[in-house]
Short mmCIF file of C-alpha atoms in Angstrom, two decimals:
data_model
loop_
_atom_site.label_atom_id
_atom_site.label_comp_id
_atom_site.label_asym_id
_atom_site.label_seq_id
_atom_site.Cartn_x
_atom_site.Cartn_y
_atom_site.Cartn_z
CA MET A 9 35.38 29.71 4.10
CA SER A 10 37.42 27.24 2.02
CA VAL A 11 35.64 24.72 -0.22
CA ALA A 12 35.77 21.16 1.17
CA TRP A 13 37.79 18.74 -1.01
CA HIS A 14 34.79 16.49 -1.77
CA ASP A 15 32.77 19.51 -2.94
CA ARG A 16 35.56 20.45 -5.34
CA LEU A 17 34.88 17.27 -7.35
CA GLN A 18 31.71 18.80 -8.80
CA PRO A 19 31.69 22.07 -10.76
CA ALA A 20 31.02 25.23 -8.76
CA ILE A 21 28.76 26.49 -11.53
CA SER A 22 27.08 24.34 -14.16
CA VAL A 23 24.91 25.99 -16.81
CA GLN A 24 23.13 23.98 -19.50
CA ARG A 25 21.21 25.40 -22.47
CA LEU A 26 20.27 28.52 -20.53
CA GLU A 27 17.75 30.80 -22.17
CA LYS A 28 16.05 34.04 -21.19
CA ARG A 29 13.39 35.76 -23.21
CA PHE A 30 11.93 39.20 -22.42
CA GLY A 31 8.84 39.39 -24.64
CA ASP A 32 10.11 39.20 -28.21
CA VAL A 33 13.74 39.71 -27.22
CA LEU A 34 15.91 36.65 -26.66
CA ALA A 35 18.41 38.09 -24.18
CA VAL A 36 20.33 34.83 -23.61
CA ARG A 37 20.16 31.78 -25.86
CA ASP A 38 21.55 28.29 -25.55
CA LEU A 39 24.27 29.20 -23.07
CA SER A 40 26.20 26.27 -21.57
CA PHE A 41 29.37 26.23 -19.51
CA GLN A 42 30.93 24.75 -16.41
CA LEU A 43 33.20 26.47 -13.94
CA ALA A 44 35.40 24.47 -11.57
CA HIS A 45 36.39 25.51 -8.07
CA GLY A 46 39.48 27.71 -7.97
CA GLN A 47 38.91 28.84 -11.57
CA CYS A 48 37.93 32.22 -12.97
CA MET A 49 35.74 32.64 -16.02
CA GLY A 50 35.54 35.90 -17.91
CA LEU A 51 32.33 37.03 -19.53
CA LEU A 52 32.93 39.53 -22.30
CA GLY A 53 30.60 41.26 -24.69
CA GLY A 54 29.35 44.62 -25.80
CA ASN A 55 26.30 46.38 -24.43
CA GLY A 56 23.19 44.20 -24.68
CA ALA A 57 25.25 41.04 -25.18
CA GLY A 58 23.43 39.31 -22.29
CA LYS A 59 26.18 39.43 -19.63
CA THR A 60 24.15 41.20 -16.94
CA THR A 61 21.11 38.98 -17.57
CA THR A 62 23.33 35.90 -17.28
CA LEU A 63 24.84 37.09 -14.00
CA ALA A 64 21.39 38.02 -12.67
CA MET A 65 20.12 34.50 -13.49
CA LEU A 66 23.08 32.99 -11.63
CA LEU A 67 22.16 35.12 -8.61
CA GLY A 68 18.48 34.17 -8.79
CA LEU A 69 17.39 37.76 -9.49
CA VAL A 70 16.01 36.77 -12.88
CA ILE A 71 14.14 33.53 -13.58
CA PRO A 72 15.37 31.78 -16.75
CA THR A 73 12.90 30.92 -19.52
CA GLY A 74 14.68 27.66 -20.19
CA GLY A 75 17.76 25.60 -19.37
CA ARG A 76 19.34 24.61 -16.12
CA ILE A 77 21.67 26.25 -13.60
CA GLU A 78 23.37 24.46 -10.73
CA ILE A 79 25.55 26.33 -8.27
CA LEU A 80 27.47 24.43 -5.60
CA GLY A 81 25.31 21.44 -6.50
CA GLU A 82 21.97 23.21 -5.95
CA PRO A 83 19.51 24.05 -8.72
CA ILE A 84 18.97 27.77 -9.25
CA PRO A 85 16.57 29.52 -8.87
CA ARG A 86 14.59 26.82 -7.01
CA HIS A 87 17.12 26.27 -4.20
CA ARG A 88 18.82 29.63 -4.41
CA TYR A 89 18.50 30.35 -0.70
CA GLU A 90 20.60 27.23 0.02
CA VAL A 91 23.55 28.77 -1.81
CA LEU A 92 23.14 32.57 -1.79
CA GLY A 93 24.86 32.70 1.61
CA ARG A 94 27.92 31.08 0.00
CA MET A 95 27.93 33.40 -3.02
CA ASN A 96 28.42 37.12 -3.41
CA PHE A 97 28.40 39.79 -6.04
CA SER A 98 29.80 43.21 -6.70
CA SER A 99 29.03 45.72 -9.40
CA PRO A 100 29.61 49.45 -9.59
CA TYR A 101 26.19 49.69 -11.24
CA VAL A 102 24.24 48.48 -8.21
CA ASP A 103 24.15 50.99 -5.37
CA PHE A 104 23.96 51.07 -1.61
CA PRO A 105 21.95 53.57 0.46
CA GLY A 106 23.77 56.88 0.13
CA ARG A 107 22.96 58.00 3.69
CA LEU A 108 24.65 55.01 5.32
CA THR A 109 28.33 55.04 6.19
CA VAL A 110 30.62 52.36 4.78
CA ALA A 111 30.84 50.70 8.22
CA GLU A 112 27.04 50.71 8.54
CA ILE A 113 26.62 49.14 5.09
CA LEU A 114 29.09 46.40 5.97
CA MET A 115 27.36 45.83 9.34
CA VAL A 116 23.94 45.46 7.66
CA TYR A 117 25.21 43.09 4.96
CA GLY A 118 27.29 41.19 7.48
CA GLN A 119 24.10 40.51 9.45
CA LEU A 120 22.28 39.51 6.26
CA TYR A 121 25.01 36.97 5.51
CA GLY A 122 25.15 35.85 9.15
CA ILE A 123 28.89 36.55 9.49
CA CYS A 124 30.53 35.50 12.76
CA GLY A 125 33.14 37.90 14.13
CA LEU A 126 31.71 40.62 11.93
CA LYS A 127 33.63 43.59 13.34
CA ALA A 128 36.95 41.79 12.93
CA ARG A 129 36.05 40.79 9.35
CA ILE A 130 35.13 44.38 8.50
CA GLY A 131 38.47 45.48 9.94
CA GLU A 132 40.35 42.93 7.80
CA LEU A 133 38.59 43.99 4.63
CA ALA A 134 38.97 47.69 5.40
CA GLU A 135 42.72 47.16 5.68
CA LEU A 136 42.88 45.05 2.53
CA LEU A 137 40.88 47.49 0.41
CA ASP A 138 42.26 50.64 2.01
CA LEU A 139 38.86 51.57 3.40
CA GLU A 140 39.90 52.36 6.99
CA ALA A 141 39.69 56.11 6.54
CA LEU A 142 36.35 55.78 4.77
CA LEU A 143 34.50 53.60 7.27
CA LYS A 144 32.74 56.55 8.91
CA LYS A 145 32.07 58.33 5.64
CA ARG A 146 28.65 58.22 4.01
CA TYR A 147 28.44 56.07 0.89
CA GLY A 148 26.84 58.94 -1.05
CA GLN A 149 29.93 61.08 -0.44
CA LEU A 150 32.39 58.55 -1.87
CA SER A 151 34.08 58.79 -5.26
CA ALA A 152 33.30 56.14 -7.88
CA GLY A 153 36.50 54.24 -7.09
CA GLN A 154 35.81 54.33 -3.35
CA LYS A 155 32.26 53.06 -3.97
CA ALA A 156 33.66 50.17 -6.00
CA ARG A 157 35.98 49.26 -3.10
CA CYS A 158 33.05 49.38 -0.68
CA GLY A 159 31.09 47.07 -3.01
CA LEU A 160 34.02 44.66 -3.11
CA ALA A 161 34.31 44.66 0.67
CA LYS A 162 30.62 43.67 0.80
CA ALA A 163 31.26 40.96 -1.81
CA LEU A 164 34.10 39.46 0.21
CA LEU A 165 32.40 39.72 3.64
CA ASN A 166 31.14 36.13 3.65
CA ARG A 167 34.28 34.60 2.11
CA PRO A 168 32.16 33.41 -0.84
CA GLN A 169 32.71 30.09 -2.58
CA VAL A 170 31.28 31.62 -5.75
CA LEU A 171 32.18 35.22 -6.44
CA ILE A 172 30.48 37.11 -9.24
CA LEU A 173 32.08 40.40 -10.20
CA ASP A 174 30.86 42.91 -12.72
CA GLU A 175 33.57 45.43 -13.65
CA PRO A 176 35.30 45.04 -10.27
CA THR A 177 38.07 47.55 -10.86
CA ALA A 178 36.12 50.14 -12.86
CA SER A 179 36.99 53.65 -11.63
CA MET A 180 39.85 52.39 -9.44
CA ASP A 181 43.32 53.90 -9.66
CA PRO A 182 45.92 51.53 -11.17
CA ASP A 183 47.62 50.85 -7.84
CA THR A 184 44.42 49.88 -6.01
CA ALA A 185 43.20 47.87 -9.03
CA ASP A 186 46.50 45.98 -9.15
CA ARG A 187 46.40 45.22 -5.42
CA LEU A 188 42.84 44.01 -5.76
CA ARG A 189 43.65 41.69 -8.67
CA ARG A 190 46.53 40.21 -6.65
CA TYR A 191 44.21 39.66 -3.74
CA LEU A 192 41.55 38.01 -5.92
CA LEU A 193 44.12 35.60 -7.36
CA LYS A 194 45.37 34.81 -3.86
CA TYR A 195 41.79 34.39 -2.64
CA LEU A 196 40.94 31.95 -5.44
CA GLY A 197 44.10 29.97 -4.74
CA GLU A 198 43.52 29.75 -0.99
CA SER A 199 39.77 29.30 -0.85
CA HIS A 200 39.26 27.32 -4.08
CA ALA A 201 36.34 29.63 -4.79
CA ALA A 202 35.06 30.03 -8.33
CA MET A 203 34.84 33.48 -9.89
CA MET A 204 32.76 34.85 -12.76
CA LEU A 205 34.09 38.12 -14.04
CA ALA A 206 32.34 40.48 -16.45
CA SER A 207 34.77 43.15 -17.49
CA HIS A 208 35.71 45.51 -20.27
CA ASN A 209 39.26 45.68 -18.98
CA MET A 210 41.02 43.20 -21.26
CA GLN A 211 44.27 43.21 -19.32
CA GLU A 212 42.32 42.27 -16.24
CA VAL A 213 40.60 39.44 -18.09
CA GLU A 214 43.92 38.19 -19.43
CA ARG A 215 45.48 38.25 -15.98
CA LEU A 216 42.65 36.77 -13.92
CA CYS A 217 40.69 34.44 -16.18
CA ASP A 218 41.34 30.78 -16.91
CA GLU A 219 38.62 30.73 -19.52
CA VAL A 220 36.72 33.41 -21.41
CA LEU A 221 33.25 33.45 -22.97
CA ILE A 222 32.62 36.17 -25.53
CA MET A 223 28.92 36.90 -25.97
CA ASP A 224 27.00 38.83 -28.56
CA ARG A 225 23.22 39.26 -28.75
CA GLY A 226 22.65 36.63 -26.11
CA GLN A 227 24.84 33.86 -27.46
CA VAL A 228 28.41 32.71 -27.10
CA MET A 229 30.50 33.72 -30.13
CA ALA A 230 33.82 32.38 -28.88
CA ARG A 231 35.25 30.61 -25.87
CA GLY A 232 38.59 29.36 -24.67
CA THR A 233 41.58 30.25 -22.56
CA PRO A 234 42.93 33.77 -23.11
CA THR A 235 46.03 32.23 -24.72
CA ALA A 236 44.01 30.09 -27.11
CA LEU A 237 41.78 33.02 -28.08
CA MET A 238 44.78 35.24 -28.70
CA GLU A 239 46.42 32.57 -30.85
CA ARG A 240 43.27 32.35 -32.92
CA TYR A 241 42.14 35.97 -33.24
CA SER A 242 44.80 38.50 -32.27
CA THR A 243 47.89 39.23 -30.24
CA ASP A 244 46.07 40.56 -27.20
CA MET A 245 42.62 40.25 -25.59
CA GLU A 246 41.53 43.68 -26.78
CA GLY A 247 42.28 42.56 -30.34
CA VAL A 248 40.34 39.33 -29.71
CA PHE A 249 37.33 41.26 -28.47
CA LEU A 250 37.40 43.76 -31.36
CA SER A 251 37.92 41.06 -33.95
CA ILE A 252 34.89 39.06 -32.75
CA ALA A 253 32.69 42.13 -32.12
CA ARG A 254 33.35 43.50 -35.63
CA SER A 255 32.91 40.16 -37.36
CA THR A 256 29.42 39.84 -35.87
CA ALA A 257 28.35 43.47 -36.39
CA MET B 22 22.17 17.35 14.85
CA MET B 23 18.96 18.28 13.02
CA ALA B 24 17.77 20.33 15.99
CA GLY B 25 21.07 22.19 15.97
CA MET B 26 20.78 22.91 12.25
CA LYS B 27 17.20 24.13 12.66
CA GLN B 28 18.22 26.44 15.48
CA ALA B 29 20.97 27.83 13.31
CA ALA B 30 18.50 28.53 10.52
CA TRP B 31 16.23 30.41 12.92
CA TRP B 32 19.17 32.34 14.28
CA LEU B 33 20.22 33.34 10.77
CA SER B 34 16.66 34.42 9.98
CA ALA B 35 16.61 36.51 13.16
CA ARG B 36 19.87 38.16 12.11
CA ARG B 37 18.45 39.00 8.70
CA LEU B 38 15.35 40.52 10.30
CA TYR B 39 17.64 42.48 12.61
CA ALA B 40 19.65 43.63 9.57
CA MET B 41 16.51 45.09 8.00
CA VAL B 42 15.69 47.01 11.18
CA LEU B 43 19.33 48.03 11.64
CA ARG B 44 19.47 49.41 8.11
CA TYR B 45 16.45 51.61 8.78
CA TRP B 46 17.74 52.66 12.22
CA TYR B 47 20.99 53.81 10.61
CA VAL B 48 19.02 55.97 8.16
CA LEU B 49 16.99 57.48 11.00
CA ARG B 50 19.99 57.97 13.26
CA GLY B 51 21.76 59.96 10.60
CA SER B 52 18.79 62.21 9.84
CA TRP B 53 16.96 64.06 12.63
CA PRO B 54 14.33 65.49 10.20
CA ARG B 55 13.20 61.92 9.46
CA LEU B 56 12.97 61.18 13.17
CA VAL B 57 10.90 64.32 13.76
CA GLU B 58 8.71 63.53 10.73
CA ILE B 59 7.53 60.27 12.30
CA ALA B 60 5.84 62.16 15.14
CA TYR B 61 5.12 65.40 13.25
CA TRP B 62 1.90 64.52 11.39
CA PRO B 63 0.25 62.55 14.19
CA THR B 64 0.96 65.48 16.52
CA VAL B 65 -0.35 68.13 14.11
CA GLN B 66 -3.51 66.09 13.51
CA MET B 67 -3.96 65.54 17.24
CA VAL B 68 -3.66 69.27 18.01
CA LEU B 69 -6.09 70.20 15.20
CA TRP B 70 -8.74 67.70 16.24
CA GLY B 71 -8.11 68.29 19.93
CA PHE B 72 -9.18 71.92 19.60
CA THR B 73 -12.07 70.92 17.31
CA ASP B 74 -13.21 68.46 19.96
CA ARG B 75 -12.96 71.09 22.66
CA PHE B 76 -14.92 73.63 20.57
CA ILE B 77 -17.76 71.22 19.71
CA GLY B 78 -17.95 70.01 23.28
CA SER B 79 -18.39 73.60 24.51
CA GLN B 80 -21.13 74.48 21.98
CA THR B 81 -23.81 71.83 22.31
CA SER B 82 -24.76 69.64 25.18
CA GLY B 83 -25.65 66.76 22.85
CA ALA B 84 -22.30 66.87 21.16
CA ALA B 85 -20.56 66.96 24.50
CA LYS B 86 -21.31 63.27 24.57
CA ALA B 87 -18.80 63.01 21.80
CA ALA B 88 -15.99 64.57 23.81
CA GLY B 89 -12.82 62.85 22.79
CA LEU B 90 -14.46 61.17 19.83
CA PHE B 91 -12.53 63.09 17.21
CA LEU B 92 -9.29 62.82 19.15
CA GLY B 93 -9.76 59.10 19.54
CA ALA B 94 -10.65 58.78 15.87
CA VAL B 95 -7.64 60.73 14.67
CA LEU B 96 -5.25 58.78 16.87
CA LEU B 97 -6.70 55.44 15.75
CA TRP B 98 -6.71 56.50 12.09
CA ASP B 99 -3.06 57.38 12.49
CA ILE B 100 -2.30 53.89 13.73
CA LEU B 101 -3.78 52.52 10.50
CA PHE B 102 -2.06 55.10 8.29
CA ARG B 103 1.35 54.84 10.01
CA SER B 104 1.29 51.03 9.90
CA GLN B 105 0.76 51.08 6.13
CA LEU B 106 3.18 53.93 5.51
CA GLY B 107 5.82 52.36 7.75
CA VAL B 108 5.88 49.30 5.49
CA THR B 109 5.89 51.10 2.14
CA LEU B 110 8.31 53.85 3.17
CA VAL B 111 11.11 51.38 3.81
CA CYS B 112 10.56 49.86 0.37
CA LEU B 113 10.54 53.36 -1.14
CA GLU B 114 13.84 54.12 0.62
CA GLU B 115 15.34 51.02 -1.04
CA LEU B 116 13.96 52.05 -4.43
CA TYR B 117 15.35 55.59 -4.09
CA ALA B 118 18.73 54.12 -3.07
CA ARG B 119 18.63 51.51 -5.91
CA ASN B 120 19.57 49.00 -3.24
CA LEU B 121 16.97 46.28 -3.86
CA PRO B 122 19.09 44.04 -6.13
CA GLN B 123 21.81 44.04 -3.43
CA LEU B 124 19.27 42.92 -0.83
CA PHE B 125 17.70 40.17 -2.91
CA MET B 126 21.02 38.60 -3.90
CA THR B 127 21.71 37.92 -0.22
CA PRO B 128 20.06 34.94 1.53
CA LEU B 129 17.23 37.30 2.57
CA ARG B 130 13.97 35.43 1.97
CA PRO B 131 10.79 37.25 0.94
CA TRP B 132 9.14 36.58 4.31
CA GLU B 133 12.19 37.95 6.09
CA TYR B 134 12.14 41.05 3.91
CA VAL B 135 8.44 41.60 4.63
CA GLY B 136 8.96 40.70 8.31
CA GLY B 137 11.67 43.39 8.50
CA LEU B 138 9.29 45.93 6.95
CA LEU B 139 6.58 45.02 9.48
CA LEU B 140 8.97 45.37 12.41
CA VAL B 141 10.10 48.80 11.22
CA SER B 142 6.46 49.77 10.69
CA LEU B 143 5.56 48.68 14.24
CA LEU B 144 8.43 50.67 15.75
CA ARG B 145 7.54 53.76 13.68
CA THR B 146 3.87 53.50 14.65
CA LEU B 147 4.60 53.02 18.34
CA PHE B 148 6.91 56.03 18.33
CA GLY B 149 4.73 58.36 16.21
CA VAL B 150 1.40 57.53 17.83
CA GLY B 151 3.05 57.25 21.25
CA VAL B 152 4.26 60.86 21.05
CA ALA B 153 0.85 62.10 19.83
CA THR B 154 -1.02 60.12 22.50
CA THR B 155 1.20 61.48 25.25
CA LEU B 156 0.72 65.04 24.02
CA ALA B 157 -3.06 64.50 23.78
CA TYR B 158 -3.05 63.54 27.45
CA VAL B 159 -0.85 66.49 28.46
CA PHE B 160 -2.68 69.21 26.46
CA PHE B 161 -6.26 67.92 26.20
CA ASP B 162 -6.46 65.61 29.18
CA TYR B 163 -7.46 62.84 26.78
CA GLY B 164 -6.19 59.31 27.05
CA LEU B 165 -6.84 56.63 24.45
CA TRP B 166 -7.07 54.18 27.34
CA THR B 167 -10.36 55.80 28.44
CA MET B 168 -11.93 53.46 25.85
CA GLY B 169 -10.88 50.59 28.05
CA LEU B 170 -8.75 47.55 27.31
CA GLN B 171 -10.38 47.19 23.90
CA VAL B 172 -8.07 49.96 22.70
CA ILE B 173 -5.41 47.23 22.57
CA ALA B 174 -7.64 45.25 20.20
CA PHE B 175 -8.21 48.41 18.12
CA PHE B 176 -4.44 48.92 17.90
CA VAL B 177 -3.74 45.32 16.89
CA LEU B 178 -6.54 45.21 14.29
CA LEU B 179 -5.68 48.55 12.69
CA THR B 180 -1.99 47.66 12.65
CA CYS B 181 -2.74 44.33 10.96
CA PHE B 182 -4.98 45.97 8.35
CA GLY B 183 -2.33 48.67 7.77
CA TRP B 184 0.26 45.93 7.33
CA ALA B 185 -1.93 44.07 4.83
CA LEU B 186 -2.33 47.25 2.78
CA GLY B 187 1.37 48.03 3.17
CA ILE B 188 2.41 44.58 1.95
CA ALA B 189 0.09 44.87 -1.07
CA MET B 190 1.43 48.34 -1.91
CA THR B 191 5.03 47.14 -1.46
CA ALA B 192 4.34 44.32 -3.91
CA MET B 193 3.08 46.87 -6.41
CA LEU B 194 6.12 49.10 -5.83
CA LEU B 195 8.43 46.15 -6.48
CA ARG B 196 6.51 45.17 -9.60
CA PHE B 197 5.82 48.60 -11.12
CA GLY B 198 8.57 50.68 -9.52
CA LEU B 199 8.35 54.34 -8.61
CA GLY B 200 5.56 54.83 -11.17
CA VAL B 201 3.09 53.79 -8.46
CA GLU B 202 4.73 55.80 -5.68
CA GLY B 203 1.59 57.95 -5.38
CA ILE B 204 -0.44 54.93 -4.27
CA ALA B 205 2.00 54.32 -1.43
CA TRP B 206 1.61 57.87 -0.16
CA GLY B 207 -2.07 58.53 -0.78
CA GLY B 208 -3.80 55.21 -1.44
CA MET B 209 -4.90 54.93 2.16
CA PHE B 210 -7.01 58.11 1.95
CA LEU B 211 -9.30 56.33 -0.52
CA LEU B 212 -10.39 54.12 2.38
CA ALA B 213 -11.00 56.97 4.83
CA PRO B 214 -14.55 57.85 3.66
CA PHE B 215 -15.57 54.16 3.79
CA SER B 216 -13.99 53.55 7.19
CA GLY B 217 -16.33 55.89 9.06
CA VAL B 218 -13.47 57.50 10.91
CA TYR B 219 -15.46 60.57 12.01
CA TYR B 220 -19.07 59.42 11.41
CA PRO B 221 -21.08 56.20 11.79
CA ILE B 222 -21.23 53.87 8.78
CA ALA B 223 -25.03 54.36 8.77
CA THR B 224 -24.35 57.89 7.47
CA LEU B 225 -23.16 56.44 4.15
CA PRO B 226 -25.61 55.61 1.31
CA ALA B 227 -26.64 51.95 1.36
CA PRO B 228 -24.41 50.80 -1.56
CA LEU B 229 -21.37 52.40 0.05
CA GLN B 230 -22.19 50.76 3.36
CA LEU B 231 -21.74 47.39 1.65
CA ILE B 232 -18.18 48.39 0.74
CA ALA B 233 -17.59 49.86 4.18
CA TRP B 234 -18.47 46.64 5.99
CA LEU B 235 -15.80 44.82 4.01
CA LEU B 236 -13.14 46.92 5.75
CA PRO B 237 -11.84 45.98 9.21
CA SER B 238 -11.28 49.69 9.86
CA SER B 239 -15.06 50.33 9.63
CA HIS B 240 -15.71 47.74 12.35
CA VAL B 241 -12.95 49.18 14.53
CA PHE B 242 -14.30 52.74 14.29
CA GLU B 243 -17.83 51.50 15.01
CA GLY B 244 -16.34 49.72 18.00
CA MET B 245 -14.63 52.94 19.04
CA ARG B 246 -17.93 54.85 18.92
CA ALA B 247 -19.63 52.12 20.96
CA ALA B 248 -16.85 52.46 23.54
CA VAL B 249 -16.97 56.28 23.68
CA TRP B 250 -20.75 56.73 23.54
CA HIS B 251 -22.03 53.70 25.40
CA HIS B 252 -18.92 52.39 27.19
CA ALA B 253 -19.75 49.11 25.47
CA LEU B 254 -17.55 46.38 24.11
CA ALA B 255 -18.49 45.76 20.44
CA VAL B 256 -17.49 42.09 20.41
CA GLN B 257 -19.16 41.32 17.10
CA HIS B 258 -17.40 44.19 15.31
CA LEU B 259 -14.05 43.17 16.78
CA LEU B 260 -14.46 39.52 15.78
CA ILE B 261 -15.48 40.42 12.22
CA ALA B 262 -12.56 42.84 11.96
CA ALA B 263 -10.16 40.14 13.20
CA GLY B 264 -11.42 37.66 10.59
CA GLN B 265 -11.19 40.25 7.83
CA CYS B 266 -7.65 41.24 8.89
CA LEU B 267 -6.59 37.60 8.63
CA VAL B 268 -8.09 37.31 5.13
CA TYR B 269 -6.49 40.58 3.96
CA LEU B 270 -3.07 39.60 5.37
CA VAL B 271 -3.22 36.26 3.53
CA LEU B 272 -4.37 37.96 0.30
CA ALA B 273 -1.63 40.60 0.59
CA TRP B 274 1.03 37.91 1.11
CA VAL B 275 -0.21 35.93 -1.90
CA LEU B 276 -0.19 39.12 -3.99
CA PHE B 277 3.37 39.84 -2.80
CA LEU B 278 4.57 36.37 -3.81
CA VAL B 279 2.84 36.52 -7.21
CA LEU B 280 4.15 40.01 -8.06
CA PHE B 281 7.62 39.24 -6.69
CA ARG B 282 7.79 36.24 -9.01
CA GLN B 283 6.76 38.46 -11.91
CA VAL B 284 9.50 40.91 -10.91
CA ARG B 285 12.05 38.11 -11.19
CA GLN B 286 10.58 36.86 -14.46
CA LYS B 287 10.74 40.29 -16.04
CA GLY B 288 14.13 41.20 -14.57
CA ALA B 289 12.52 44.32 -13.08
CA LEU B 290 14.85 44.36 -10.05
CA LEU B 291 17.73 45.32 -12.31
CA SER B 292 16.06 48.44 -13.66
CA GLN B 293 14.26 49.77 -10.59
CA GLY B 294 14.78 53.31 -9.45
CA GLU B 295 15.29 54.47 -13.00
#
């Protein structure tokens, strides 16, 4: 599903002064950014930096304490059901039922997203992600890399206009990971979808992201294009990440 | 144009409800022990109480009046128990599989999620109690339908009360996670003594009777005894039970919405199953 030209005039994701507090802990504070259609934003940070909470707020799984989120022009979480069908998410840290086969999982989620021509779409994705031989295999019997591919197939089922990926290539072999990154770039180019990417793979971030936010203890410590960040902090993204993480420790 | 859009929304909702049932069917299809388990307990209970019924009926002429009473009671109790368990078991499956965040980041609305649970519960109950009822007829020559058409009302009322309890327990499972799993499995047995499954409510001490009359199940089992002993239709009991079921369903739904909001405020969906 490609984004209509008039919809591309407004940002795909707009976040203003977002805040989330869990009791005494301020998990996300004063986070603001905008993400245009066809662009990819990287979200970097160590453990507990607030990345997962931020992604969960974008998906409506967590209600913010303060601030404002708009996705595809709709306020989140209030109108989340208007846009959840046009978004999707994948993370190796969120599971599927282990007793279901890959094909069954994709059938169930395809129905949840109301996909037309579901069997054909599953076939396309199985070919793209090299899942054909795994379709009849139970999810619980898959390796970590195979599970990640299954999660990505689910995330791409509805041809999302906003794609949120948490460690999308974790546990994948280099060849599959490379093919997937190529596909994601092609997908962004063709569909004008927006992509949020949380990753610890700095090469991946450098290759896929137009802009990067580096978070620590709930707030943004640095932001910019990978090139700009590298010019300022180090020669590569890993150096950028380490430089910022150690300066705030 | 608007009518077309509305129809599309309904169609999408229907597909999401279907997805919830499909997901559970896939689990059942791939596991024959689970399929057998649905009918196992109702059947074991039916056999146990079938022989008890037969023994009591053969010992005393007075008690012979009660022929089929225990069998009827156990089958009706199982409708209540299976309806509740059918709802909470599906939620437990999702918690075990750590699949809930995946579900709630789709366009699945809370009412569709709960609607899916209720549909699965209905199918499980029809299958489990259907097998036990058929076997009761074959082995003990007892048919639930001997109570008359009101058995349909008993089924509907007990199913609705089971659903209300199931929705409330599901809300607690979502909010508190597997820490309250025990309530889902055994919480219903707390109601059994107050429901007068095997004895009239008048048997209970007066203060406990006050609690008992707040439960639709008590009215249904009183209605069952009226049907078995006097071949009478206990209209008043049925009407009160229907009103109470409606109140409990509304309360359960409100509790679900309140606790589900708390789940999203506390970010509990992200840490469930741990």
